[in-house]
């Protein structure tokens, strides 16, 4: 499986219509309504706000008023074809006065998303775990050495140090002495 490393936006013009595609890195708990609301706020006079997304739990698309199957589904197919997960694609269309027809719309939305993907760094991901560890300060050096290949999401310094970390599932055994608490399953970038 793959995902995008960072959010990107790209714009193309097809027969006077502007197609602005935003690619957003998401997880299972994302709020679609918040992202659509933000798109409508940023591009208030657009004609359509079509989208497609895939997470590990679901996938969905919307034509937002375009003829059925001409926008969201082609966008979803691009995400599927590229083996992407945890990605939301929103394509905002400003109608330019020239009708594209069903085939033209399918090609336009497909091209808009494909061009936006070309701007993204695509990374391979694998299933992992998000964990929390709390340690004494004298254990920090040895733990940091073990975590050199892990993604440290957050460190909190209080009476003890608390780490929130994304790790490979196989890495859990190495950290057992630190009494890790599993928060949730997640996806982590696969190192080459």
Short mmCIF file of N, CA and C in Angstrom, two decimals:
data_model
loop_
_atom_site.label_atom_id
_atom_site.label_comp_id
_atom_site.label_asym_id
_atom_site.label_seq_id
_atom_site.Cartn_x
_atom_site.Cartn_y
_atom_site.Cartn_z
N UNK A 1 0.83 -1.18 0.00
CA UNK A 1 0.00 0.00 0.00
C UNK A 1 0.87 1.25 0.00
N UNK A 2 0.27 2.32 -0.49
CA UNK A 2 1.00 3.59 -0.57
C UNK A 2 0.11 4.73 -0.09
N UNK A 3 0.74 5.84 0.20
CA UNK A 3 0.01 7.06 0.55
C UNK A 3 0.85 8.25 0.12
N UNK A 4 0.28 9.44 0.28
CA UNK A 4 1.04 10.66 -0.03
C UNK A 4 1.80 11.09 1.22
N UNK A 5 2.96 11.67 1.00
CA UNK A 5 3.80 12.11 2.13
C UNK A 5 3.26 13.42 2.72
N UNK A 6 2.75 14.30 1.83
CA UNK A 6 2.25 15.59 2.29
C UNK A 6 1.08 16.04 1.41
N UNK A 7 0.31 16.98 1.89
CA UNK A 7 -0.83 17.51 1.13
C UNK A 7 -0.33 18.36 -0.03
N UNK A 8 -1.03 18.28 -1.16
CA UNK A 8 -0.68 19.07 -2.34
C UNK A 8 -1.94 19.53 -3.05
N UNK A 9 -1.83 20.65 -3.78
CA UNK A 9 -2.92 21.17 -4.60
C UNK A 9 -2.38 21.49 -5.98
N UNK A 10 -3.16 21.20 -7.00
CA UNK A 10 -2.77 21.47 -8.38
C UNK A 10 -3.99 21.97 -9.15
N UNK A 11 -3.75 22.84 -10.12
CA UNK A 11 -4.83 23.38 -10.94
C UNK A 11 -4.53 23.16 -12.42
N UNK A 12 -5.54 22.73 -13.16
CA UNK A 12 -5.43 22.64 -14.61
C UNK A 12 -6.66 23.33 -15.22
N UNK A 13 -6.52 23.78 -16.45
CA UNK A 13 -7.62 24.39 -17.20
C UNK A 13 -7.93 23.49 -18.39
N UNK A 14 -9.21 23.13 -18.52
CA UNK A 14 -9.66 22.32 -19.66
C UNK A 14 -10.88 23.02 -20.24
N UNK A 15 -10.75 23.47 -21.48
CA UNK A 15 -11.83 24.18 -22.19
C UNK A 15 -12.47 25.26 -21.31
N UNK A 16 -11.65 26.13 -20.79
CA UNK A 16 -12.04 27.27 -19.97
C UNK A 16 -12.52 26.93 -18.56
N UNK A 17 -12.67 25.65 -18.24
CA UNK A 17 -13.05 25.26 -16.88
C UNK A 17 -11.78 25.03 -16.07
N UNK A 18 -11.81 25.53 -14.85
CA UNK A 18 -10.67 25.34 -13.94
C UNK A 18 -10.97 24.16 -13.03
N UNK A 19 -10.02 23.24 -12.94
CA UNK A 19 -10.13 22.07 -12.06
C UNK A 19 -8.99 22.17 -11.05
N UNK A 20 -9.35 22.37 -9.78
CA UNK A 20 -8.36 22.50 -8.71
C UNK A 20 -8.48 21.26 -7.82
N UNK A 21 -7.43 20.44 -7.82
CA UNK A 21 -7.46 19.21 -7.03
C UNK A 21 -6.54 19.34 -5.84
N UNK A 22 -7.12 19.10 -4.65
CA UNK A 22 -6.34 19.05 -3.41
C UNK A 22 -6.27 17.60 -2.96
N UNK A 23 -5.06 17.15 -2.67
CA UNK A 23 -4.83 15.83 -2.11
C UNK A 23 -4.46 16.00 -0.64
N UNK A 24 -5.18 15.30 0.22
CA UNK A 24 -5.04 15.49 1.66
C UNK A 24 -4.80 14.14 2.32
N UNK A 25 -3.76 14.09 3.14
CA UNK A 25 -3.45 12.88 3.90
C UNK A 25 -4.43 12.79 5.07
N UNK A 26 -5.11 11.66 5.20
CA UNK A 26 -6.13 11.48 6.23
C UNK A 26 -5.91 10.16 6.97
N UNK A 27 -6.72 9.94 8.01
CA UNK A 27 -6.79 8.63 8.64
C UNK A 27 -8.27 8.28 8.81
N UNK A 28 -8.54 7.19 9.48
CA UNK A 28 -9.92 6.71 9.62
C UNK A 28 -10.83 7.68 10.36
N UNK A 29 -10.25 8.55 11.17
CA UNK A 29 -11.04 9.44 12.01
C UNK A 29 -11.25 10.83 11.41
N UNK A 30 -10.93 11.01 10.14
CA UNK A 30 -11.04 12.33 9.53
C UNK A 30 -12.50 12.76 9.41
N UNK A 31 -12.71 14.08 9.31
CA UNK A 31 -14.06 14.61 9.16
C UNK A 31 -14.22 15.15 7.74
N UNK A 32 -14.89 14.38 6.89
CA UNK A 32 -15.11 14.78 5.51
C UNK A 32 -15.79 16.14 5.44
N UNK A 33 -16.80 16.34 6.28
CA UNK A 33 -17.54 17.61 6.25
C UNK A 33 -16.64 18.81 6.51
N UNK A 34 -15.66 18.65 7.41
CA UNK A 34 -14.74 19.75 7.69
C UNK A 34 -13.92 20.11 6.46
N UNK A 35 -13.45 19.10 5.73
CA UNK A 35 -12.64 19.35 4.54
C UNK A 35 -13.48 19.96 3.40
N UNK A 36 -14.71 19.49 3.24
CA UNK A 36 -15.59 20.05 2.20
C UNK A 36 -15.94 21.49 2.56
N UNK A 37 -16.23 21.74 3.83
CA UNK A 37 -16.53 23.09 4.28
C UNK A 37 -15.35 24.03 4.03
N UNK A 38 -14.14 23.54 4.30
CA UNK A 38 -12.93 24.35 4.08
C UNK A 38 -12.74 24.65 2.59
N UNK A 39 -13.01 23.66 1.74
CA UNK A 39 -12.90 23.87 0.28
C UNK A 39 -13.91 24.91 -0.19
N UNK A 40 -15.12 24.82 0.32
CA UNK A 40 -16.17 25.78 -0.06
C UNK A 40 -15.84 27.18 0.44
N UNK A 41 -15.19 27.26 1.58
CA UNK A 41 -14.78 28.55 2.12
C UNK A 41 -13.64 29.16 1.30
N UNK A 42 -12.70 28.33 0.89
CA UNK A 42 -11.54 28.81 0.13
C UNK A 42 -11.91 29.12 -1.32
N UNK A 43 -12.83 28.36 -1.89
CA UNK A 43 -13.26 28.54 -3.29
C UNK A 43 -14.78 28.73 -3.30
N UNK A 44 -15.27 29.86 -2.81
CA UNK A 44 -16.71 30.03 -2.56
C UNK A 44 -17.60 30.07 -3.81
N UNK A 45 -17.07 30.45 -4.94
CA UNK A 45 -17.91 30.60 -6.13
C UNK A 45 -17.80 29.43 -7.09
N UNK A 46 -17.19 28.33 -6.66
CA UNK A 46 -17.01 27.18 -7.55
C UNK A 46 -18.36 26.53 -7.87
N UNK A 47 -18.39 25.81 -8.98
CA UNK A 47 -19.61 25.15 -9.42
C UNK A 47 -19.80 23.79 -8.76
N UNK A 48 -18.69 23.05 -8.59
CA UNK A 48 -18.75 21.68 -8.03
C UNK A 48 -17.58 21.45 -7.08
N UNK A 49 -17.85 20.62 -6.07
CA UNK A 49 -16.83 20.19 -5.10
C UNK A 49 -16.90 18.65 -5.04
N UNK A 50 -16.26 18.01 -5.99
CA UNK A 50 -16.31 16.55 -6.11
C UNK A 50 -15.17 15.94 -5.28
N UNK A 51 -15.39 14.74 -4.78
CA UNK A 51 -14.34 14.12 -3.97
C UNK A 51 -14.34 12.61 -4.09
N UNK A 52 -13.22 12.04 -3.65
CA UNK A 52 -13.06 10.60 -3.48
C UNK A 52 -12.07 10.40 -2.35
N UNK A 53 -12.30 9.37 -1.55
CA UNK A 53 -11.32 9.05 -0.51
C UNK A 53 -11.27 7.55 -0.28
N UNK A 54 -10.14 7.13 0.28
CA UNK A 54 -9.95 5.74 0.69
C UNK A 54 -9.22 5.75 2.04
N UNK A 55 -9.79 5.03 3.01
CA UNK A 55 -9.08 4.74 4.26
C UNK A 55 -9.08 3.22 4.40
N UNK A 56 -8.51 2.73 5.47
CA UNK A 56 -8.50 1.27 5.68
C UNK A 56 -9.90 0.75 5.99
N UNK A 57 -10.80 1.64 6.40
CA UNK A 57 -12.15 1.22 6.78
C UNK A 57 -13.20 1.47 5.71
N UNK A 58 -12.97 2.46 4.84
CA UNK A 58 -14.02 2.80 3.88
C UNK A 58 -13.46 3.53 2.66
N UNK A 59 -14.31 3.64 1.67
CA UNK A 59 -14.02 4.45 0.49
C UNK A 59 -15.33 5.03 0.00
N UNK A 60 -15.25 6.23 -0.57
CA UNK A 60 -16.47 6.90 -1.00
C UNK A 60 -16.12 7.94 -2.04
N UNK A 61 -17.09 8.28 -2.87
CA UNK A 61 -16.90 9.34 -3.85
C UNK A 61 -18.20 10.10 -4.04
N UNK A 62 -18.08 11.32 -4.58
CA UNK A 62 -19.26 12.16 -4.83
C UNK A 62 -19.05 12.96 -6.11
N UNK A 63 -20.09 13.02 -6.93
CA UNK A 63 -20.08 13.82 -8.16
C UNK A 63 -20.53 15.26 -7.90
N UNK A 64 -21.11 15.53 -6.76
CA UNK A 64 -21.58 16.87 -6.37
C UNK A 64 -22.26 17.63 -7.51
N UNK A 65 -23.27 17.02 -8.09
CA UNK A 65 -24.05 17.71 -9.11
C UNK A 65 -23.59 17.48 -10.55
N UNK A 66 -22.40 16.94 -10.75
CA UNK A 66 -22.00 16.56 -12.11
C UNK A 66 -22.82 15.32 -12.49
N UNK A 67 -22.97 15.03 -13.78
CA UNK A 67 -23.71 13.81 -14.16
C UNK A 67 -23.14 12.58 -13.45
N UNK A 68 -24.02 11.67 -13.04
CA UNK A 68 -23.63 10.49 -12.27
C UNK A 68 -22.46 9.72 -12.86
N UNK A 69 -21.47 9.46 -12.04
CA UNK A 69 -20.32 8.65 -12.45
C UNK A 69 -19.27 9.37 -13.26
N UNK A 70 -19.36 10.70 -13.39
CA UNK A 70 -18.40 11.42 -14.25
C UNK A 70 -17.29 12.12 -13.48
N UNK A 71 -17.38 12.17 -12.14
CA UNK A 71 -16.37 12.92 -11.37
C UNK A 71 -15.81 12.09 -10.22
N UNK A 72 -16.62 11.82 -9.21
CA UNK A 72 -16.15 11.11 -8.02
C UNK A 72 -15.64 9.72 -8.30
N UNK A 73 -16.40 8.95 -9.07
CA UNK A 73 -15.98 7.57 -9.38
C UNK A 73 -14.68 7.53 -10.18
N UNK A 74 -14.51 8.34 -11.22
CA UNK A 74 -13.21 8.35 -11.90
C UNK A 74 -12.06 8.74 -10.97
N UNK A 75 -12.33 9.65 -10.03
CA UNK A 75 -11.30 10.04 -9.07
C UNK A 75 -10.97 8.86 -8.15
N UNK A 76 -11.99 8.17 -7.67
CA UNK A 76 -11.78 7.00 -6.82
C UNK A 76 -10.98 5.94 -7.57
N UNK A 77 -11.29 5.76 -8.84
CA UNK A 77 -10.55 4.78 -9.65
C UNK A 77 -9.07 5.13 -9.76
N UNK A 78 -8.73 6.41 -9.84
CA UNK A 78 -7.32 6.83 -9.89
C UNK A 78 -6.63 6.46 -8.58
N UNK A 79 -7.29 6.71 -7.45
CA UNK A 79 -6.71 6.35 -6.15
C UNK A 79 -6.50 4.84 -6.06
N UNK A 80 -7.50 4.06 -6.48
CA UNK A 80 -7.40 2.60 -6.43
C UNK A 80 -6.30 2.09 -7.35
N UNK A 81 -6.24 2.63 -8.56
CA UNK A 81 -5.24 2.21 -9.54
C UNK A 81 -3.82 2.45 -9.03
N UNK A 82 -3.64 3.51 -8.24
CA UNK A 82 -2.32 3.84 -7.70
C UNK A 82 -2.06 3.20 -6.34
N UNK A 83 -2.97 2.29 -5.90
CA UNK A 83 -2.80 1.54 -4.65
C UNK A 83 -2.65 2.47 -3.45
N UNK A 84 -3.42 3.58 -3.45
CA UNK A 84 -3.32 4.57 -2.39
C UNK A 84 -4.34 4.32 -1.28
N UNK A 85 -3.96 4.68 -0.07
CA UNK A 85 -4.84 4.57 1.09
C UNK A 85 -4.61 5.81 1.95
N UNK A 86 -5.61 6.15 2.74
CA UNK A 86 -5.56 7.31 3.63
C UNK A 86 -5.33 8.60 2.86
N UNK A 87 -6.06 8.74 1.76
CA UNK A 87 -5.97 9.93 0.91
C UNK A 87 -7.39 10.41 0.58
N UNK A 88 -7.57 11.72 0.71
CA UNK A 88 -8.80 12.39 0.28
C UNK A 88 -8.43 13.29 -0.89
N UNK A 89 -9.15 13.15 -1.99
CA UNK A 89 -8.97 14.03 -3.15
C UNK A 89 -10.25 14.85 -3.32
N UNK A 90 -10.11 16.16 -3.32
CA UNK A 90 -11.24 17.06 -3.59
C UNK A 90 -10.90 17.84 -4.84
N UNK A 91 -11.77 17.77 -5.84
CA UNK A 91 -11.57 18.56 -7.05
C UNK A 91 -12.68 19.60 -7.13
N UNK A 92 -12.24 20.85 -7.16
CA UNK A 92 -13.13 22.00 -7.23
C UNK A 92 -13.19 22.42 -8.70
N UNK A 93 -14.38 22.58 -9.23
CA UNK A 93 -14.51 22.99 -10.64
C UNK A 93 -15.20 24.34 -10.73
N UNK A 94 -14.54 25.22 -11.48
CA UNK A 94 -15.16 26.48 -11.90
C UNK A 94 -15.55 26.28 -13.36
N UNK A 95 -16.87 26.28 -13.64
CA UNK A 95 -17.35 26.05 -15.00
C UNK A 95 -16.94 27.21 -15.90
N UNK A 96 -16.37 26.86 -17.07
CA UNK A 96 -15.86 27.87 -17.98
C UNK A 96 -16.76 28.19 -19.16
N UNK A 97 -17.99 27.67 -19.16
CA UNK A 97 -18.93 28.02 -20.22
C UNK A 97 -19.00 27.03 -21.36
N UNK A 98 -18.10 26.07 -21.41
CA UNK A 98 -18.12 25.06 -22.48
C UNK A 98 -18.43 23.71 -21.85
N UNK A 99 -19.53 23.08 -22.29
CA UNK A 99 -19.89 21.76 -21.76
C UNK A 99 -18.91 20.72 -22.29
N UNK A 100 -18.50 19.81 -21.41
CA UNK A 100 -17.50 18.80 -21.78
C UNK A 100 -18.12 17.46 -22.16
N UNK A 101 -19.38 17.24 -21.82
CA UNK A 101 -20.00 15.94 -22.07
C UNK A 101 -19.51 14.94 -21.04
N UNK A 102 -20.21 13.80 -20.95
CA UNK A 102 -19.88 12.79 -19.93
C UNK A 102 -18.45 12.29 -20.08
N UNK A 103 -18.06 11.92 -21.28
CA UNK A 103 -16.69 11.42 -21.51
C UNK A 103 -15.65 12.47 -21.21
N UNK A 104 -15.94 13.70 -21.59
CA UNK A 104 -15.01 14.80 -21.33
C UNK A 104 -14.84 15.07 -19.85
N UNK A 105 -15.93 14.96 -19.09
CA UNK A 105 -15.86 15.15 -17.64
C UNK A 105 -15.03 14.04 -16.98
N UNK A 106 -15.26 12.79 -17.39
CA UNK A 106 -14.49 11.67 -16.85
C UNK A 106 -13.00 11.92 -17.09
N UNK A 107 -12.65 12.30 -18.32
CA UNK A 107 -11.24 12.55 -18.66
C UNK A 107 -10.69 13.74 -17.87
N UNK A 108 -11.49 14.78 -17.70
CA UNK A 108 -11.04 15.98 -17.00
C UNK A 108 -10.77 15.70 -15.52
N UNK A 109 -11.70 15.04 -14.85
CA UNK A 109 -11.50 14.75 -13.43
C UNK A 109 -10.36 13.74 -13.22
N UNK A 110 -10.25 12.78 -14.12
CA UNK A 110 -9.14 11.82 -14.05
C UNK A 110 -7.81 12.53 -14.23
N UNK A 111 -7.73 13.40 -15.23
CA UNK A 111 -6.49 14.12 -15.51
C UNK A 111 -6.13 15.06 -14.36
N UNK A 112 -7.11 15.75 -13.82
CA UNK A 112 -6.86 16.68 -12.72
C UNK A 112 -6.23 15.98 -11.53
N UNK A 113 -6.78 14.83 -11.15
CA UNK A 113 -6.24 14.08 -10.02
C UNK A 113 -4.88 13.48 -10.35
N UNK A 114 -4.73 12.96 -11.56
CA UNK A 114 -3.45 12.37 -11.98
C UNK A 114 -2.34 13.42 -11.96
N UNK A 115 -2.64 14.62 -12.44
CA UNK A 115 -1.63 15.70 -12.44
C UNK A 115 -1.28 16.13 -11.01
N UNK A 116 -2.26 16.16 -10.13
CA UNK A 116 -1.99 16.51 -8.73
C UNK A 116 -1.10 15.45 -8.07
N UNK A 117 -1.36 14.18 -8.39
CA UNK A 117 -0.53 13.09 -7.84
C UNK A 117 0.93 13.21 -8.28
N UNK A 118 1.16 13.73 -9.48
CA UNK A 118 2.53 13.88 -9.97
C UNK A 118 3.32 14.86 -9.10
N UNK A 119 2.65 15.76 -8.41
CA UNK A 119 3.32 16.72 -7.53
C UNK A 119 3.63 16.14 -6.15
N UNK A 120 3.03 14.99 -5.85
CA UNK A 120 3.18 14.40 -4.51
C UNK A 120 4.33 13.41 -4.46
N UNK A 121 4.92 13.34 -3.28
CA UNK A 121 5.84 12.25 -3.01
C UNK A 121 4.99 11.10 -2.50
N UNK A 122 5.06 9.98 -3.19
CA UNK A 122 4.30 8.79 -2.81
C UNK A 122 5.22 7.88 -2.00
N UNK A 123 4.74 7.42 -0.85
CA UNK A 123 5.54 6.54 0.00
C UNK A 123 4.81 5.22 0.23
N UNK A 124 5.59 4.16 0.36
CA UNK A 124 5.04 2.84 0.68
C UNK A 124 4.83 2.77 2.18
N UNK A 125 3.69 2.24 2.57
CA UNK A 125 3.38 2.13 4.00
C UNK A 125 3.07 0.69 4.35
N UNK A 126 3.15 0.42 5.64
CA UNK A 126 2.81 -0.90 6.17
C UNK A 126 2.05 -0.71 7.47
N UNK A 127 1.36 -1.76 7.88
CA UNK A 127 0.61 -1.68 9.13
C UNK A 127 1.59 -1.57 10.29
N UNK A 128 1.21 -0.75 11.26
CA UNK A 128 2.02 -0.56 12.44
C UNK A 128 1.14 -0.29 13.64
N UNK A 129 1.77 0.19 14.69
CA UNK A 129 1.07 0.49 15.93
C UNK A 129 1.45 1.87 16.42
N UNK A 130 0.49 2.57 16.99
CA UNK A 130 0.80 3.79 17.72
C UNK A 130 0.82 3.40 19.19
N UNK A 131 1.94 3.69 19.85
CA UNK A 131 2.10 3.30 21.25
C UNK A 131 2.49 4.50 22.10
N UNK A 132 2.34 4.34 23.40
CA UNK A 132 2.79 5.34 24.37
C UNK A 132 3.71 4.65 25.36
N UNK A 133 4.84 5.29 25.65
CA UNK A 133 5.79 4.81 26.65
C UNK A 133 6.06 5.93 27.64
N UNK A 134 6.14 5.60 28.91
CA UNK A 134 6.52 6.57 29.93
C UNK A 134 7.74 6.02 30.65
N UNK A 135 8.81 6.83 30.71
CA UNK A 135 10.07 6.36 31.28
C UNK A 135 10.66 7.40 32.22
N UNK A 136 11.61 6.95 33.03
CA UNK A 136 12.39 7.86 33.85
C UNK A 136 13.47 8.50 32.98
N UNK A 137 13.95 9.65 33.39
CA UNK A 137 14.96 10.38 32.61
C UNK A 137 16.24 9.58 32.40
N UNK A 138 16.61 8.74 33.36
CA UNK A 138 17.86 7.98 33.21
C UNK A 138 17.76 6.89 32.13
N UNK A 139 16.57 6.60 31.65
CA UNK A 139 16.39 5.58 30.60
C UNK A 139 16.32 6.20 29.20
N UNK A 140 16.34 7.52 29.12
CA UNK A 140 16.11 8.19 27.85
C UNK A 140 17.14 7.81 26.78
N UNK A 141 18.40 7.79 27.15
CA UNK A 141 19.45 7.52 26.15
C UNK A 141 19.29 6.13 25.53
N UNK A 142 19.06 5.12 26.34
CA UNK A 142 18.91 3.76 25.80
C UNK A 142 17.63 3.64 24.96
N UNK A 143 16.56 4.29 25.39
CA UNK A 143 15.32 4.24 24.61
C UNK A 143 15.48 4.98 23.28
N UNK A 144 16.07 6.14 23.31
CA UNK A 144 16.27 6.92 22.07
C UNK A 144 17.07 6.11 21.05
N UNK A 145 18.03 5.33 21.52
CA UNK A 145 18.81 4.49 20.61
C UNK A 145 17.90 3.46 19.93
N UNK A 146 17.02 2.85 20.70
CA UNK A 146 16.08 1.87 20.13
C UNK A 146 15.09 2.51 19.17
N UNK A 147 14.79 3.79 19.37
CA UNK A 147 13.77 4.47 18.58
C UNK A 147 14.33 5.16 17.33
N UNK A 148 15.61 4.98 17.05
CA UNK A 148 16.23 5.72 15.95
C UNK A 148 15.55 5.49 14.60
N UNK A 149 14.90 4.34 14.41
CA UNK A 149 14.22 4.05 13.15
C UNK A 149 12.71 4.17 13.25
N UNK A 150 12.23 4.73 14.35
CA UNK A 150 10.80 4.87 14.58
C UNK A 150 10.37 6.34 14.44
N UNK A 151 9.10 6.53 14.22
CA UNK A 151 8.55 7.89 14.14
C UNK A 151 8.06 8.32 15.52
N UNK A 152 8.79 9.27 16.12
CA UNK A 152 8.37 9.82 17.40
C UNK A 152 7.36 10.93 17.09
N UNK A 153 6.12 10.70 17.47
CA UNK A 153 5.04 11.64 17.19
C UNK A 153 5.06 12.80 18.19
N UNK A 154 5.36 12.45 19.46
CA UNK A 154 5.30 13.48 20.50
C UNK A 154 6.14 13.04 21.70
N UNK A 155 6.79 14.00 22.34
CA UNK A 155 7.51 13.78 23.60
C UNK A 155 6.99 14.79 24.60
N UNK A 156 6.72 14.32 25.81
CA UNK A 156 6.21 15.21 26.85
C UNK A 156 7.09 15.04 28.09
N UNK A 157 7.72 16.12 28.51
CA UNK A 157 8.61 16.10 29.67
C UNK A 157 7.86 16.61 30.91
N UNK A 158 7.67 15.72 31.86
CA UNK A 158 7.06 16.06 33.15
C UNK A 158 7.96 15.45 34.22
N UNK A 159 7.38 14.81 35.22
CA UNK A 159 8.19 14.08 36.20
C UNK A 159 8.91 12.93 35.50
N UNK A 160 8.26 12.40 34.48
CA UNK A 160 8.85 11.37 33.62
C UNK A 160 8.68 11.84 32.18
N UNK A 161 9.29 11.11 31.25
CA UNK A 161 9.15 11.44 29.83
C UNK A 161 8.13 10.49 29.22
N UNK A 162 7.16 11.05 28.52
CA UNK A 162 6.16 10.25 27.83
C UNK A 162 6.36 10.41 26.33
N UNK A 163 6.44 9.29 25.63
CA UNK A 163 6.61 9.27 24.19
C UNK A 163 5.34 8.73 23.55
N UNK A 164 4.95 9.32 22.44
CA UNK A 164 3.92 8.74 21.57
C UNK A 164 4.66 8.40 20.28
N UNK A 165 4.63 7.13 19.87
CA UNK A 165 5.49 6.64 18.81
C UNK A 165 4.70 5.76 17.85
N UNK A 166 5.04 5.84 16.56
CA UNK A 166 4.53 4.89 15.57
C UNK A 166 5.64 3.88 15.28
N UNK A 167 5.32 2.58 15.41
CA UNK A 167 6.31 1.53 15.22
C UNK A 167 5.76 0.42 14.34
N UNK A 168 6.67 -0.39 13.79
CA UNK A 168 6.27 -1.64 13.14
C UNK A 168 5.77 -2.57 14.23
N UNK A 169 4.82 -3.43 13.87
CA UNK A 169 4.30 -4.38 14.85
C UNK A 169 5.41 -5.27 15.41
N UNK A 170 6.33 -5.64 14.54
CA UNK A 170 7.42 -6.53 14.95
C UNK A 170 8.36 -5.86 15.96
N UNK A 171 8.30 -4.54 16.06
CA UNK A 171 9.19 -3.79 16.94
C UNK A 171 8.71 -3.79 18.39
N UNK A 172 7.47 -4.19 18.60
CA UNK A 172 6.88 -4.15 19.94
C UNK A 172 7.68 -4.97 20.94
N UNK A 173 8.18 -6.12 20.51
CA UNK A 173 8.95 -7.00 21.40
C UNK A 173 10.20 -6.30 21.93
N UNK A 174 10.88 -5.52 21.08
CA UNK A 174 12.10 -4.81 21.49
C UNK A 174 11.83 -3.77 22.57
N UNK A 175 10.60 -3.28 22.62
CA UNK A 175 10.25 -2.22 23.56
C UNK A 175 9.51 -2.72 24.80
N UNK A 176 9.38 -4.05 24.90
CA UNK A 176 8.58 -4.65 25.98
C UNK A 176 9.03 -4.20 27.37
N UNK A 177 10.35 -4.04 27.57
CA UNK A 177 10.88 -3.66 28.89
C UNK A 177 10.41 -2.27 29.33
N UNK A 178 9.93 -1.46 28.36
CA UNK A 178 9.47 -0.11 28.67
C UNK A 178 7.95 -0.05 28.88
N UNK A 179 7.32 -1.21 28.91
CA UNK A 179 5.87 -1.32 29.14
C UNK A 179 5.04 -0.45 28.20
N UNK A 180 5.14 -0.73 26.90
CA UNK A 180 4.38 0.09 25.95
C UNK A 180 2.87 -0.14 26.07
N UNK A 181 2.13 0.93 25.86
CA UNK A 181 0.67 0.86 25.83
C UNK A 181 0.25 1.11 24.38
N UNK A 182 -0.45 0.14 23.82
CA UNK A 182 -0.91 0.26 22.43
C UNK A 182 -2.13 1.17 22.39
N UNK A 183 -2.05 2.22 21.58
CA UNK A 183 -3.16 3.15 21.43
C UNK A 183 -4.08 2.69 20.30
N UNK A 184 -3.48 2.41 19.15
CA UNK A 184 -4.28 1.97 18.00
C UNK A 184 -3.38 1.41 16.92
N UNK A 185 -3.99 0.69 15.99
CA UNK A 185 -3.27 0.28 14.79
C UNK A 185 -3.18 1.48 13.87
N UNK A 186 -2.11 1.57 13.13
CA UNK A 186 -1.91 2.70 12.23
C UNK A 186 -1.11 2.23 11.03
N UNK A 187 -0.75 3.14 10.16
CA UNK A 187 0.14 2.84 9.04
C UNK A 187 1.40 3.67 9.21
N UNK A 188 2.52 3.05 8.92
CA UNK A 188 3.79 3.75 9.01
C UNK A 188 4.53 3.65 7.69
N UNK A 189 5.39 4.62 7.45
CA UNK A 189 6.17 4.63 6.22
C UNK A 189 7.17 3.48 6.27
N UNK A 190 7.22 2.73 5.18
CA UNK A 190 8.14 1.61 5.08
C UNK A 190 9.50 2.16 4.66
N UNK A 191 10.51 1.87 5.47
CA UNK A 191 11.88 2.33 5.15
C UNK A 191 12.49 1.38 4.14
N UNK A 192 13.23 1.95 3.19
CA UNK A 192 13.83 1.07 2.16
C UNK A 192 15.14 0.48 2.63
#
